[in-house]
Short mmCIF file of C-alpha atoms in Angstrom, two decimals:
data_model
loop_
_atom_site.label_atom_id
_atom_site.label_comp_id
_atom_site.label_asym_id
_atom_site.label_seq_id
_atom_site.Cartn_x
_atom_site.Cartn_y
_atom_site.Cartn_z
CA MET A 1 -0.03 -0.01 -0.02
CA LYS A 2 1.05 3.52 -0.56
CA ALA A 3 1.05 5.37 2.71
CA ILE A 4 2.16 8.67 4.23
CA ALA A 5 3.21 9.36 7.83
CA TYR A 6 3.17 12.83 9.25
CA ASN A 7 4.78 14.28 12.37
CA ILE A 8 6.95 11.13 13.02
CA LYS A 9 9.64 11.21 15.73
CA PRO A 10 12.98 9.70 15.01
CA GLU A 11 12.52 6.70 17.19
CA GLU A 12 9.07 6.11 15.61
CA LYS A 13 10.50 6.43 12.06
CA GLU A 14 13.25 3.86 12.78
CA CYS A 15 10.81 1.39 14.26
CA LEU A 16 8.24 1.96 11.48
CA VAL A 17 10.84 1.33 8.79
CA LEU A 18 12.07 -1.83 10.46
CA ALA A 19 8.53 -3.20 11.02
CA ASN A 20 7.59 -2.49 7.46
CA HIS A 21 10.44 -4.60 5.82
CA LYS A 22 9.92 -2.69 2.61
CA LYS A 23 6.39 -4.20 2.16
CA HIS A 24 4.50 -0.93 1.90
CA ASP A 25 5.59 2.32 0.18
CA ILE A 26 5.68 4.69 3.14
CA THR A 27 6.54 8.41 2.68
CA ILE A 28 7.59 9.87 5.94
CA ILE A 29 7.00 13.63 6.63
CA ALA A 30 8.48 15.33 9.65
CA ASN A 31 5.91 18.13 9.54
CA SER A 32 2.50 17.91 11.25
CA LEU A 33 -0.61 17.26 9.10
CA SER A 34 -2.26 20.63 8.21
CA LYS A 35 -4.08 22.35 5.39
CA GLU A 36 -0.52 23.40 4.17
CA THR A 37 1.01 19.97 4.32
CA LEU A 38 -2.07 18.07 3.10
CA PRO A 39 -1.04 18.01 -0.57
CA PHE A 40 1.83 15.59 0.28
CA ALA A 41 -0.83 12.85 0.66
CA GLN A 42 -1.74 13.12 -3.06
CA GLY A 43 -1.71 9.56 -4.54
CA LYS A 44 -1.59 7.80 -1.17
CA GLU A 45 -4.14 5.24 0.10
CA VAL A 46 -3.19 5.30 3.82
CA LEU A 47 -2.59 8.03 6.26
CA ILE A 48 -0.49 7.05 9.25
CA VAL A 49 -0.93 9.50 12.21
CA PHE A 50 0.22 9.89 15.68
CA ASN A 51 -1.65 11.12 18.67
CA GLU A 52 -0.24 14.69 18.29
CA ASP A 53 -2.11 14.98 15.00
CA PRO A 54 -5.71 16.12 15.34
CA LEU A 55 -7.83 15.12 12.37
CA ASN A 56 -10.88 17.36 12.04
CA ALA A 57 -13.73 17.35 9.51
CA GLU A 58 -11.95 19.86 7.29
CA LEU A 59 -8.84 17.68 7.00
CA MET A 60 -11.08 14.55 6.45
CA VAL A 61 -12.67 16.22 3.37
CA GLY A 62 -9.20 17.17 2.06
CA LEU A 63 -7.84 13.66 2.58
CA LYS A 64 -10.80 12.04 0.87
CA ALA A 65 -10.31 14.39 -2.15
CA LEU A 66 -6.70 13.19 -2.38
CA GLY A 67 -7.54 9.52 -2.45
CA ILE A 68 -6.91 8.49 1.11
CA LYS A 69 -9.07 5.45 2.07
CA TYR A 70 -7.54 4.31 5.30
CA ILE A 71 -6.31 5.96 8.49
CA ALA A 72 -3.94 4.12 10.96
CA THR A 73 -3.06 5.70 14.10
CA SER A 74 -0.12 4.48 16.19
CA SER A 75 -1.94 5.39 19.32
CA PHE A 76 -4.37 3.43 21.66
CA GLU A 77 -6.80 6.41 21.61
CA THR A 78 -8.76 7.85 18.83
CA ASN A 79 -9.92 11.11 20.50
CA HIS A 80 -7.61 13.05 18.15
CA ILE A 81 -9.62 11.80 15.14
CA ASP A 82 -13.12 13.12 14.34
CA LEU A 83 -14.56 9.63 13.92
CA ASN A 84 -17.98 11.09 12.80
CA ALA A 85 -16.40 12.97 10.01
CA ALA A 86 -14.31 9.87 9.16
CA GLY A 87 -17.37 7.76 8.95
CA ILE A 88 -19.14 10.29 6.67
CA ALA A 89 -16.06 10.27 4.42
CA GLY A 90 -16.02 6.41 4.35
CA PHE A 91 -12.57 5.92 5.88
CA LYS A 92 -11.42 2.64 7.41
CA ILE A 93 -9.74 3.40 10.75
CA ALA A 94 -7.42 1.40 12.94
CA ASN A 95 -5.55 2.04 16.08
CA VAL A 96 -3.17 -0.05 18.32
CA PRO A 97 -5.31 -1.99 20.76
CA PHE A 98 -3.94 -1.58 24.21
CA THR A 99 -2.22 -4.59 25.67
CA GLN A 100 0.16 -4.91 28.51
CA GLY A 101 3.60 -3.66 27.44
CA ASN A 102 2.70 -2.16 24.12
CA ASP A 103 3.59 1.32 25.22
CA VAL A 104 7.01 0.58 23.65
CA VAL A 105 7.44 2.01 20.15
CA MET A 106 8.41 -1.08 18.20
CA PRO A 107 5.29 -3.21 19.06
CA ARG A 108 3.10 -0.17 18.17
CA MET A 109 4.71 0.23 14.79
CA GLN A 110 4.49 -3.52 14.16
CA GLN A 111 0.69 -3.21 14.83
CA VAL A 112 0.37 -0.31 12.39
CA ILE A 113 2.07 -2.46 9.73
CA LYS A 114 -0.12 -5.44 10.57
CA ASN A 115 -3.09 -3.12 10.04
CA LEU A 116 -1.72 -2.10 6.59
CA ASP A 117 -1.13 -5.78 5.73
CA ASN A 118 -4.68 -6.74 6.62
CA TRP A 119 -6.15 -3.81 4.60
CA ALA A 120 -3.91 -4.71 1.65
CA ALA A 121 -5.24 -8.29 1.82
CA GLY A 122 -8.86 -7.01 1.97
CA LYS A 123 -9.27 -8.16 5.62
CA CYS A 124 -10.68 -6.51 8.64
CA VAL A 125 -8.13 -5.37 11.24
CA GLY A 126 -10.01 -7.05 13.99
CA LYS A 127 -9.61 -5.55 17.53
CA ALA A 128 -7.76 -2.56 15.94
CA CYS A 129 -10.83 -1.46 14.11
CA CYS A 130 -12.09 1.92 15.09
CA CYS A 131 -14.46 2.47 12.08
CA PRO A 132 -17.55 4.40 13.00
CA ASN A 133 -19.42 2.37 10.38
CA ASP A 134 -20.16 -1.30 10.82
CA CYS A 135 -17.49 -2.73 8.49
CA ALA A 136 -18.07 -6.33 9.50
CA LYS A 137 -21.73 -6.19 8.56
CA ALA A 138 -20.85 -4.56 5.19
CA MET A 139 -18.20 -7.20 4.45
CA LYS A 140 -20.65 -10.03 5.28
CA GLN A 141 -23.30 -8.47 2.91
CA GLU A 142 -20.56 -8.29 0.18
CA GLY A 143 -19.91 -12.06 0.72
CA GLN A 144 -16.41 -11.68 2.11
#
């Protein structure tokens, strides 16, 4: 999958690259996601965000227009993402489900890549799913 990661810290960048094993084409941007940096997402399918990146309705509209279909956050929480606006835009969203010990960077980046792997294979991300829409029901109706 073609992805873009904004506002990535050096230790997160290193772990993301190692977890990816060159499977996905990930563009890494040090700047925060904003109206000004939004155009860098042109032609990407996946947006990778961190909990310092608030995603409001205005950014959702811009991301949709650029072709983004998926949003993966490396955080446990999703309160930085306007899930209602994401649902209206039709995004699939995944986080890193909280488990004991996954506050370490590498396991979180491995989960982000696992989410991308599942989406690339047309699968649900399971417990990582944060979609405001009922994806499982839609997939069942489509016969998947």
